[in-house]
GROMACS .gro file of C-alpha atoms in nm:
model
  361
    1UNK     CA    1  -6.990   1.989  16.990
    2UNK     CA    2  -6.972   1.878  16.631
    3UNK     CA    3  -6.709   1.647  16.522
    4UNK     CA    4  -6.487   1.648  16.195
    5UNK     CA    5  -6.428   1.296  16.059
    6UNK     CA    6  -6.334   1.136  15.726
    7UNK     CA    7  -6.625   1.013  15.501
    8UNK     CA    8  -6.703   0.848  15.121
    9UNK     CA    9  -6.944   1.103  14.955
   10UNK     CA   10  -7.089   1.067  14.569
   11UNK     CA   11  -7.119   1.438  14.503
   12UNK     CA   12  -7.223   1.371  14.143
   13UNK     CA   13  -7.413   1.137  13.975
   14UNK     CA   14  -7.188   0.859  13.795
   15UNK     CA   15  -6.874   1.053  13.876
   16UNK     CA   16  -6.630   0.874  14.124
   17UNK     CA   17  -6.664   0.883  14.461
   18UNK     CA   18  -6.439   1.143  14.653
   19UNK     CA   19  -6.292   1.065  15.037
   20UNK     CA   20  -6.309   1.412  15.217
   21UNK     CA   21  -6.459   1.580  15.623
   22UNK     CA   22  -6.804   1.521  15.710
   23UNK     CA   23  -6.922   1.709  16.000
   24UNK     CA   24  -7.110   1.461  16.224
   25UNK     CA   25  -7.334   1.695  16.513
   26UNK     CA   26  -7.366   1.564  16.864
   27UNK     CA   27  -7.657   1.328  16.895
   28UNK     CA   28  -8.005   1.485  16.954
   29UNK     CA   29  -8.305   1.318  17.150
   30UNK     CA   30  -8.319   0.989  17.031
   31UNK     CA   31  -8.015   0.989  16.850
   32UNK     CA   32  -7.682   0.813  16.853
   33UNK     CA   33  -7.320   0.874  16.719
   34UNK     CA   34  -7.172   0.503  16.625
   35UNK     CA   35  -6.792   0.451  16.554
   36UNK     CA   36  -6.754   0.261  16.287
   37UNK     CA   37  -6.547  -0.051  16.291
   38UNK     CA   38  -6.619  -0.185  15.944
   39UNK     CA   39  -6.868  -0.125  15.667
   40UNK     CA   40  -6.912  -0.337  15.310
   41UNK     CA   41  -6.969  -0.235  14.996
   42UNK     CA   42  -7.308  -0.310  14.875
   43UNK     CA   43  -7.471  -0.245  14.544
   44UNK     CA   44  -7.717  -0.005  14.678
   45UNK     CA   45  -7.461   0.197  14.726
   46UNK     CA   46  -7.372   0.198  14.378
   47UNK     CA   47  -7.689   0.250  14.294
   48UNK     CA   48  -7.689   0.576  14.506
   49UNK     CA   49  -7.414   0.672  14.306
   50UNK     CA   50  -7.577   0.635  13.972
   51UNK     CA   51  -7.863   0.779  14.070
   52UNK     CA   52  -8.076   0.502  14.037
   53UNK     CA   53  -8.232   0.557  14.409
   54UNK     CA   54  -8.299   0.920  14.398
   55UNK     CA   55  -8.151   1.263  14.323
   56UNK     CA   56  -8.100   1.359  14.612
   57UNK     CA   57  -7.686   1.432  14.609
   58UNK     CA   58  -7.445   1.427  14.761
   59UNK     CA   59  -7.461   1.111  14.923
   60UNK     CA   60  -7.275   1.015  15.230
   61UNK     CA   61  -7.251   0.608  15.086
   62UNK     CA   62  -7.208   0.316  15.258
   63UNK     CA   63  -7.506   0.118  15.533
   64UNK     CA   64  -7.390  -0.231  15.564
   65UNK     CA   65  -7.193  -0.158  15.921
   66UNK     CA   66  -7.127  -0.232  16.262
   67UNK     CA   67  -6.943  -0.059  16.531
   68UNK     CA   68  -6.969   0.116  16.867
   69UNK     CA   69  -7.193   0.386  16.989
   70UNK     CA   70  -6.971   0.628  17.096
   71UNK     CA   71  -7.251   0.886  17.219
   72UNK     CA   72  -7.647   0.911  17.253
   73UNK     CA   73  -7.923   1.199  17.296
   74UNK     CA   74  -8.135   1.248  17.504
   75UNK     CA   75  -8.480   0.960  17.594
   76UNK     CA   76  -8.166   0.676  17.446
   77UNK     CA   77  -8.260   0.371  17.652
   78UNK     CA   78  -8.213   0.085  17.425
   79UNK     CA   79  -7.821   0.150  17.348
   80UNK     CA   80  -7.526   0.304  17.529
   81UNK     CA   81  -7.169   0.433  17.528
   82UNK     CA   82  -6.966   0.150  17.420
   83UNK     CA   83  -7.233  -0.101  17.311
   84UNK     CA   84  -7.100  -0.321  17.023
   85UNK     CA   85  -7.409  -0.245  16.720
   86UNK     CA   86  -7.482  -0.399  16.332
   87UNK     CA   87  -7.665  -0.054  16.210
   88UNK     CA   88  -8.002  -0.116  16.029
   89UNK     CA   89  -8.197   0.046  15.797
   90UNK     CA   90  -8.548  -0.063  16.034
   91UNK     CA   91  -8.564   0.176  16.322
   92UNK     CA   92  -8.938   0.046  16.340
   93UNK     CA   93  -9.175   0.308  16.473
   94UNK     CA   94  -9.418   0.104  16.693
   95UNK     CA   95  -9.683   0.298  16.608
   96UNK     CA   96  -9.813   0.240  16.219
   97UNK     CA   97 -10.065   0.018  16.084
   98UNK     CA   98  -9.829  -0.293  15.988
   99UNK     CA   99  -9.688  -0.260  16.406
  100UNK     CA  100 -10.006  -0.201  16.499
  101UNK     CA  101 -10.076  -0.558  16.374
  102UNK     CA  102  -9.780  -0.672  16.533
  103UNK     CA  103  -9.604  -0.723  16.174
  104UNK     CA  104  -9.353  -0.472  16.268
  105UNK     CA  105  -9.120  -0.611  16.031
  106UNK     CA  106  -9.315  -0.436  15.740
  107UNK     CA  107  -9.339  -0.099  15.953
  108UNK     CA  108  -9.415   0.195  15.687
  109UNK     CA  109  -9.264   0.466  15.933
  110UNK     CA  110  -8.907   0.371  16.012
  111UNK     CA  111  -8.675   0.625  16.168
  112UNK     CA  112  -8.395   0.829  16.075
  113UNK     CA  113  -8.203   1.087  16.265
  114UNK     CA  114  -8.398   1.446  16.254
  115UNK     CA  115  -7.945   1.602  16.241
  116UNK     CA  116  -7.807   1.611  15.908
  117UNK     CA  117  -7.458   1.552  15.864
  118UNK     CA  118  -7.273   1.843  15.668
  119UNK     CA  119  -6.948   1.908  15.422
  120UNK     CA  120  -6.734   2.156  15.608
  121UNK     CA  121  -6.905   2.463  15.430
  122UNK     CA  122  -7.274   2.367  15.561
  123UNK     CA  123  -7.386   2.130  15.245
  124UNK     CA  124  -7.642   1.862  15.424
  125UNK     CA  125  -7.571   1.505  15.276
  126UNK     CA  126  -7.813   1.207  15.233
  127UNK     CA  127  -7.702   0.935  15.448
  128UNK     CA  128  -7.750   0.645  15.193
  129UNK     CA  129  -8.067   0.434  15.350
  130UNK     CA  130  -8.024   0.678  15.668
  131UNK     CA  131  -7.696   0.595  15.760
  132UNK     CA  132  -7.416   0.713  15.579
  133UNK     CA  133  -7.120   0.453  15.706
  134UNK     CA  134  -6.817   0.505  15.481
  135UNK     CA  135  -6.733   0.705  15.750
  136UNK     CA  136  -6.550   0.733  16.108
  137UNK     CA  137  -6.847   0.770  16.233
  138UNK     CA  138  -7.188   0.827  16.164
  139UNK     CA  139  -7.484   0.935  16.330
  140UNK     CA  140  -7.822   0.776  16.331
  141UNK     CA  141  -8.142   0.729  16.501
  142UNK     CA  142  -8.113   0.495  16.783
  143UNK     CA  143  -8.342   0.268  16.703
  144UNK     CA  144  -8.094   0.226  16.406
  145UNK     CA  145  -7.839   0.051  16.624
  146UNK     CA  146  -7.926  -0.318  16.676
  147UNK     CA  147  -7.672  -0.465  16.996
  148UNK     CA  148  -7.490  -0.760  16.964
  149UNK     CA  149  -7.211  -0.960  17.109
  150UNK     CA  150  -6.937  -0.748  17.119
  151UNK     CA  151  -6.701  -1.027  17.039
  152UNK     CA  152  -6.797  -1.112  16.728
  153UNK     CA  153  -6.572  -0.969  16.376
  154UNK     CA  154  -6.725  -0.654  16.277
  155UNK     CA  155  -6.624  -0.674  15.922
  156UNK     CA  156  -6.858  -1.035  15.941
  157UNK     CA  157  -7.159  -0.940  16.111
  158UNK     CA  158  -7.190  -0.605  15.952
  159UNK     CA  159  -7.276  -0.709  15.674
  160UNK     CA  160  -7.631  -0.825  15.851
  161UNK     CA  161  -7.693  -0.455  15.783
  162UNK     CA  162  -7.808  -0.495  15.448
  163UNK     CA  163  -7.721  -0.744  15.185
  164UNK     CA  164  -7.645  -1.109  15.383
  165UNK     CA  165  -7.970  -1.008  15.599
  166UNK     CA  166  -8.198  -0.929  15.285
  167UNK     CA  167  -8.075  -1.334  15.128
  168UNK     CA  168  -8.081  -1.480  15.447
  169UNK     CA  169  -8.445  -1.355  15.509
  170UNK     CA  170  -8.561  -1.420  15.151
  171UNK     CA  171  -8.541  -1.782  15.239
  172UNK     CA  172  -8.645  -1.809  15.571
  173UNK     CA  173  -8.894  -1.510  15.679
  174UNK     CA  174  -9.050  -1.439  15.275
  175UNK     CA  175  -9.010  -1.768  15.163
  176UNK     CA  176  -9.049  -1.942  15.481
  177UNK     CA  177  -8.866  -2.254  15.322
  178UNK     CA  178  -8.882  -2.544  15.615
  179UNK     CA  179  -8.697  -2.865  15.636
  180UNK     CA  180  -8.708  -3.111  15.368
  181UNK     CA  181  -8.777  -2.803  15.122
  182UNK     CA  182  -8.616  -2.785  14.768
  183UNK     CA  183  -8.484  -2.454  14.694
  184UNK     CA  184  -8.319  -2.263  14.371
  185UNK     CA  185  -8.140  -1.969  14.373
  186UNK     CA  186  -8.088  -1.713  14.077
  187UNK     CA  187  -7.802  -1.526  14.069
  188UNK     CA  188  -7.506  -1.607  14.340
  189UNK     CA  189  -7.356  -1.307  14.434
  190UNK     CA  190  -7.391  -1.151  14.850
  191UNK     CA  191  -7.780  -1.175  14.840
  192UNK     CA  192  -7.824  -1.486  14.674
  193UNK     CA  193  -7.576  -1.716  14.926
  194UNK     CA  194  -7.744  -1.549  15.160
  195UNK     CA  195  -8.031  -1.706  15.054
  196UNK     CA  196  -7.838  -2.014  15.007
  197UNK     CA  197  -7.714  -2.025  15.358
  198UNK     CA  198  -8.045  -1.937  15.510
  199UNK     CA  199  -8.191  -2.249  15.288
  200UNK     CA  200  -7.943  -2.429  15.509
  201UNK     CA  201  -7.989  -2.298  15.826
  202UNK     CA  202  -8.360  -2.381  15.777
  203UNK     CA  203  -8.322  -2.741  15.696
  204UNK     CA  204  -8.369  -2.764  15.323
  205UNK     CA  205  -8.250  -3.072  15.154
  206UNK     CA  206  -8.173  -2.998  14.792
  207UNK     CA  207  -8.067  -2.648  14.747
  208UNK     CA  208  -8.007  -2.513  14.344
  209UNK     CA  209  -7.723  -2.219  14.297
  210UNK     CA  210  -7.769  -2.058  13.973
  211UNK     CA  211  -7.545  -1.857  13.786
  212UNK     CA  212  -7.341  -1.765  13.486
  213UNK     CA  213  -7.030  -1.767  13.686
  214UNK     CA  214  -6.846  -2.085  13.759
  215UNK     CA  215  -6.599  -1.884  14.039
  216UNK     CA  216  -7.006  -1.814  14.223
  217UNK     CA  217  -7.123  -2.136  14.205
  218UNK     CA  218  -6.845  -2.256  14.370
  219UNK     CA  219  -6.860  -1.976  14.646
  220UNK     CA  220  -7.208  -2.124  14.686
  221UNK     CA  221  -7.149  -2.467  14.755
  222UNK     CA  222  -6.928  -2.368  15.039
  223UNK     CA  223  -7.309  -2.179  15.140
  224UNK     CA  224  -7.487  -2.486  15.141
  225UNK     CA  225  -7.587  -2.539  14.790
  226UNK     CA  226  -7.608  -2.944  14.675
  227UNK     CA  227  -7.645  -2.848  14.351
  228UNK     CA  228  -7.543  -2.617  14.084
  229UNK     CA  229  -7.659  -2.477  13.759
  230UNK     CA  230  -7.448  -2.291  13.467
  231UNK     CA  231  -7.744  -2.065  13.301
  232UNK     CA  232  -7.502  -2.012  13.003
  233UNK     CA  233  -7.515  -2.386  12.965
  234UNK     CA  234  -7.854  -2.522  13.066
  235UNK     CA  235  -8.189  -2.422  13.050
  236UNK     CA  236  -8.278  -2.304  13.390
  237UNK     CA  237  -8.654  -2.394  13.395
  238UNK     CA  238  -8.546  -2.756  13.290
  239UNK     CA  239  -8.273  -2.822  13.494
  240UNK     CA  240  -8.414  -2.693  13.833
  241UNK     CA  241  -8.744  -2.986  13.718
  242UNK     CA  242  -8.465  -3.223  13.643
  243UNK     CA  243  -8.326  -3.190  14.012
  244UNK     CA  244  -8.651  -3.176  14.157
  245UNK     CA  245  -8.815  -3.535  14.031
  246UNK     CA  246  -8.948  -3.346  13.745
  247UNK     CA  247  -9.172  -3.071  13.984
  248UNK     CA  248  -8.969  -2.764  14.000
  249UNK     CA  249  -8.826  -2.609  14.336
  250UNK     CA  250  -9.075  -2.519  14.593
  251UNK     CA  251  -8.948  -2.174  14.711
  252UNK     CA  252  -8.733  -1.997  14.431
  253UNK     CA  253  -8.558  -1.746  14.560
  254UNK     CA  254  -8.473  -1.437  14.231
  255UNK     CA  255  -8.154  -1.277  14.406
  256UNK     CA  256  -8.112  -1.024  13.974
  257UNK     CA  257  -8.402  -0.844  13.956
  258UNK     CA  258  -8.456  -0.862  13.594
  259UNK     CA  259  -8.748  -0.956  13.363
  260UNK     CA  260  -8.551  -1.276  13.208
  261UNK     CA  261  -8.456  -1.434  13.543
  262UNK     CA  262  -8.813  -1.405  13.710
  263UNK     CA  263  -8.978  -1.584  13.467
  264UNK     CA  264  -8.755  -1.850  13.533
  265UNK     CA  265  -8.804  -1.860  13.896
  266UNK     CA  266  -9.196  -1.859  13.789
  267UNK     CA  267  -9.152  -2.127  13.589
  268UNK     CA  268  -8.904  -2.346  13.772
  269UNK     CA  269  -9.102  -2.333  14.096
  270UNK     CA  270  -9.369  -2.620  14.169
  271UNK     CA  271  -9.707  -2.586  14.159
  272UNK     CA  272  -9.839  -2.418  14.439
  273UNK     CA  273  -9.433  -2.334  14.496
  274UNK     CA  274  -9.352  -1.930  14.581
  275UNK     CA  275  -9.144  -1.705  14.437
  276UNK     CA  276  -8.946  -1.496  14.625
  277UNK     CA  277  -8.802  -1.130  14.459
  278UNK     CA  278  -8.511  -0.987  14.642
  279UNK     CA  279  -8.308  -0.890  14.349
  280UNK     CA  280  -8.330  -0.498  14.310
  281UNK     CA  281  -8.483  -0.395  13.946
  282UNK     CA  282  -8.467  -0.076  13.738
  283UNK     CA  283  -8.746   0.178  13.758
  284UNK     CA  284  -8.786   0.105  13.386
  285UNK     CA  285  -8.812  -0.300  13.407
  286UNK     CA  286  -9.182  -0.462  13.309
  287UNK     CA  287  -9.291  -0.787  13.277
  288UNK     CA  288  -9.574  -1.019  13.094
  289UNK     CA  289  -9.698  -1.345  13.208
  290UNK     CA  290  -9.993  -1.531  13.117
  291UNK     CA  291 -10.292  -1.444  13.368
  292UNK     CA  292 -10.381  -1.771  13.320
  293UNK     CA  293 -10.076  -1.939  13.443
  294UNK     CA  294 -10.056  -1.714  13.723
  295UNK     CA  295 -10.400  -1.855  13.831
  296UNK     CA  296 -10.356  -2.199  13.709
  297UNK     CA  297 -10.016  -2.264  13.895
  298UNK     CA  298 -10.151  -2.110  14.262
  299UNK     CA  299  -9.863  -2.029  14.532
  300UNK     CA  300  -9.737  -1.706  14.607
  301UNK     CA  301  -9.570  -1.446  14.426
  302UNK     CA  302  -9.359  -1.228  14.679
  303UNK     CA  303  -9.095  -0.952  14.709
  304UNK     CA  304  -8.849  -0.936  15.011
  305UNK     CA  305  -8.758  -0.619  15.136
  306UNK     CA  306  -8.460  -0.615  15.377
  307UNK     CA  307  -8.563  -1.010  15.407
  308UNK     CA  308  -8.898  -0.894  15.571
  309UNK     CA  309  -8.631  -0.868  15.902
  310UNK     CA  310  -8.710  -0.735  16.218
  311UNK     CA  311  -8.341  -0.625  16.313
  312UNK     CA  312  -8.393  -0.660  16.699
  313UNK     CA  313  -8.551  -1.006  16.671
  314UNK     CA  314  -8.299  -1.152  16.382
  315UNK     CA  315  -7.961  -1.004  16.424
  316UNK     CA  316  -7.878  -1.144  16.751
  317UNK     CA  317  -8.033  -1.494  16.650
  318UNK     CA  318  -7.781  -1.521  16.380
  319UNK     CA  319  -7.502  -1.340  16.543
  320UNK     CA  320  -7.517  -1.611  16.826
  321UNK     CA  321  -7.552  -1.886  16.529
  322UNK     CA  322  -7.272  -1.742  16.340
  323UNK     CA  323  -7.013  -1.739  16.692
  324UNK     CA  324  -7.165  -2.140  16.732
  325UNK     CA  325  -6.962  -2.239  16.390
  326UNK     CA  326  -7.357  -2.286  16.212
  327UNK     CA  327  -7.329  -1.967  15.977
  328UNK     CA  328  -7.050  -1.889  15.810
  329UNK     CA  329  -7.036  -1.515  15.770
  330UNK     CA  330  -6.661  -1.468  15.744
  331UNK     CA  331  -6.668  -1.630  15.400
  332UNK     CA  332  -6.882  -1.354  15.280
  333UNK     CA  333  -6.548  -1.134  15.312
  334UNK     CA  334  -6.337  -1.117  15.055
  335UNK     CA  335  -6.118  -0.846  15.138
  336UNK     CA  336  -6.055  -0.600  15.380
  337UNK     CA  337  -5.991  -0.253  15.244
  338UNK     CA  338  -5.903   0.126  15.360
  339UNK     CA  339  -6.166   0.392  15.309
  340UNK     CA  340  -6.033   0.532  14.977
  341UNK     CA  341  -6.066   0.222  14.776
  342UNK     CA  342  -6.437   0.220  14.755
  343UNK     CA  343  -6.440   0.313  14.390
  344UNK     CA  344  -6.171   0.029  14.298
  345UNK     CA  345  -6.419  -0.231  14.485
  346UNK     CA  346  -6.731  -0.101  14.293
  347UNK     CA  347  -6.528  -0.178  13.985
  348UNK     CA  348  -6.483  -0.484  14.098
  349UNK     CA  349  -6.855  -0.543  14.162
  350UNK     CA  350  -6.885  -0.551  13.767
  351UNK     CA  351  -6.600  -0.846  13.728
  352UNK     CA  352  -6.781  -1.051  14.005
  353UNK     CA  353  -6.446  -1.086  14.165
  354UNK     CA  354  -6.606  -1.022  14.528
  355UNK     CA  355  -6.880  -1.115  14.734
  356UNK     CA  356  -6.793  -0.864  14.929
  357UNK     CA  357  -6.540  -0.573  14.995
  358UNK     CA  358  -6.540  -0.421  15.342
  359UNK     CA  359  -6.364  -0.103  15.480
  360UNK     CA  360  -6.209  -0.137  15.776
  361UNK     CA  361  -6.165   0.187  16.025
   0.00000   0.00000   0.00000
């Protein structure tokens, strides 16, 4: 029997978002219903609501979550009734050519539920990246829901669901940055102390925070960053060699996604350094560099999608490091909020006020 619950939808694209009933179905084979507990706001989910992911309104937002499965379909084996779950965008297949090489974390066939969820007069909404979590609760493939210790803060660990993951990972599964490593970091908001923490966690000894915000550089000291750069003040390229005995960094991690700030992480890294893109660009972005100095400076040039995570393997891993004191997700929080104050915490997205705003159910 279906169920009527309260949900964020963007019916529109660039109007605001609208609070009204999304009918959730009961779970079908391989399928799960999650209560939500908490869910942040990410940018992709402003990005949904521009339209810069697809056309494909209206959206049901919000994918950065954790709760507990309240109900599963049928051939569920994984997760049951009342497990504690971060929900992921991964439901890896097992079955494509990147699992098939036992690289599941690049898997080209995730899953999604086959059930749409519905407005009350039959309209089928697009879960944003197959979840749909500014909601009561949401359903999703199983495979979706990743189980964790149930006594860790959901608003915290949620957000392994999407942004904190994708930072995290940039450093330590695309970047693979390794003790004694010298890192930079452009652009400070959720992703980019992510990638400053995971720096950490890994065992990297000078770590660079770059930004144009004095209030984020700050936020990413308390991440693990030993030094800090003002781009509004300093040229980037220069100061990252200045802190790095006149090399550059050798993993730069790009946490914008524009044209201007990755040819500074090209330039700031060392030779034979790697870049690392996990900042999201606009269909319409290019960029030029010399062939030659693509050649003559060797490395790696990478992007980092969902921090090239494999949900099962990761989330527990840092859920357990996080309830040991070793990663601080709480401070990734900086407010709680109620379900109709998504559209007052985009705007705040724009003032960098927040690393993060998280409903709370």
């Amino acid at each position: 029997m279906s169920q009527r619950v309260r949900g964020v939808i963007a019916r529109e694209k660039g109007k605001p978002v609208e609070v009204t009933t999304i009918v959730v179905p009961d779970p079908g084979p391989g399928e799960a219903v999650v209560k939500v507990q908490a869910c942040g706001v990410c940018h992709t989910d402003l990005h949904y609501r521009e339209g810069g992911i697809n056309d494909e309104f209206p959206f049901l937002l919000g994918h950065e979550a954790a709760g507990v499965v309240e109900s599963v379909g049928a051939g569920v084996t994984d997760v049951a009734p009342g497990d504690f779950v971060v929900l992921n965008w991964r439901a890896v297949c097992g079955n494509c050519r990147a699992c098939n090489k036992g690289k599941p974390w690049y898997c080209f066939a995730t899953h999604n539920a086959k059930q749409k969820m519905t407005l009350e007069d039959g309209t089928e909404l697009s879960p944003a990246l197959g979840i749909g979590a500014f909601v009561e609760k949401t359903l999703v493939h199983a495979g979706q829901c990743t189980k964790v210790d149930p006594s860790a803060r959901a608003a915290a660990v949620g957000l392994l669901g999407c942004g904190v993951m994708a930072g995290l990972g940039a450093s330590i599964n695309t970047g693979g940055v390794t003790r004694g490593d010298s890192v930079a970091v452009i652009g400070c908001g959720g992703v980019g102390d992510g990638a400053v923490a995971g720096a950490a966690l890994a065992g990297a000894t000078t770590i660079i925070a770059i930004d144009t915000d004095d209030r984020k550089l700050e936020w990413a000291r308390g991440f693990g960053a030993t030094h800090t750069i003002n781009a509004r003040e300093a040229d980037v390229v220069e100061a990252v060699k200045a802190l790095t005995g006149g090399n550059g960094a050798d993993v730069v991690v790009e946490a914008v996604g524009r044209p201007e700030t990755y040819r500074q992480a090209f330039y700031a890294r060392d030779l034979a350094g790697t870049v690392v893109l996990v900042g999201v660009p606009t269909p319409d972005m290019t960029i030029e560099l010399p062939l030659l100095d693509v050649f003559g400076r060797g490395g790696a040039l990478k992007s980092s999608w969902y921090g090239d995570c494999l949900p099962s393997r990761d989330f527990p891993l840092l859920v357990e490091l996080y309830k040991q004191g070793r990663l601080d997700l709480d401070a990734f929080v900086t407010e709680e909020i109620a379900l109709d104050e998504v559209e007052q915490a985009f705007a705040k997205m724009h003032t960098g006020d927040v690393l993060r705003s998280v409903v709370i159910f």
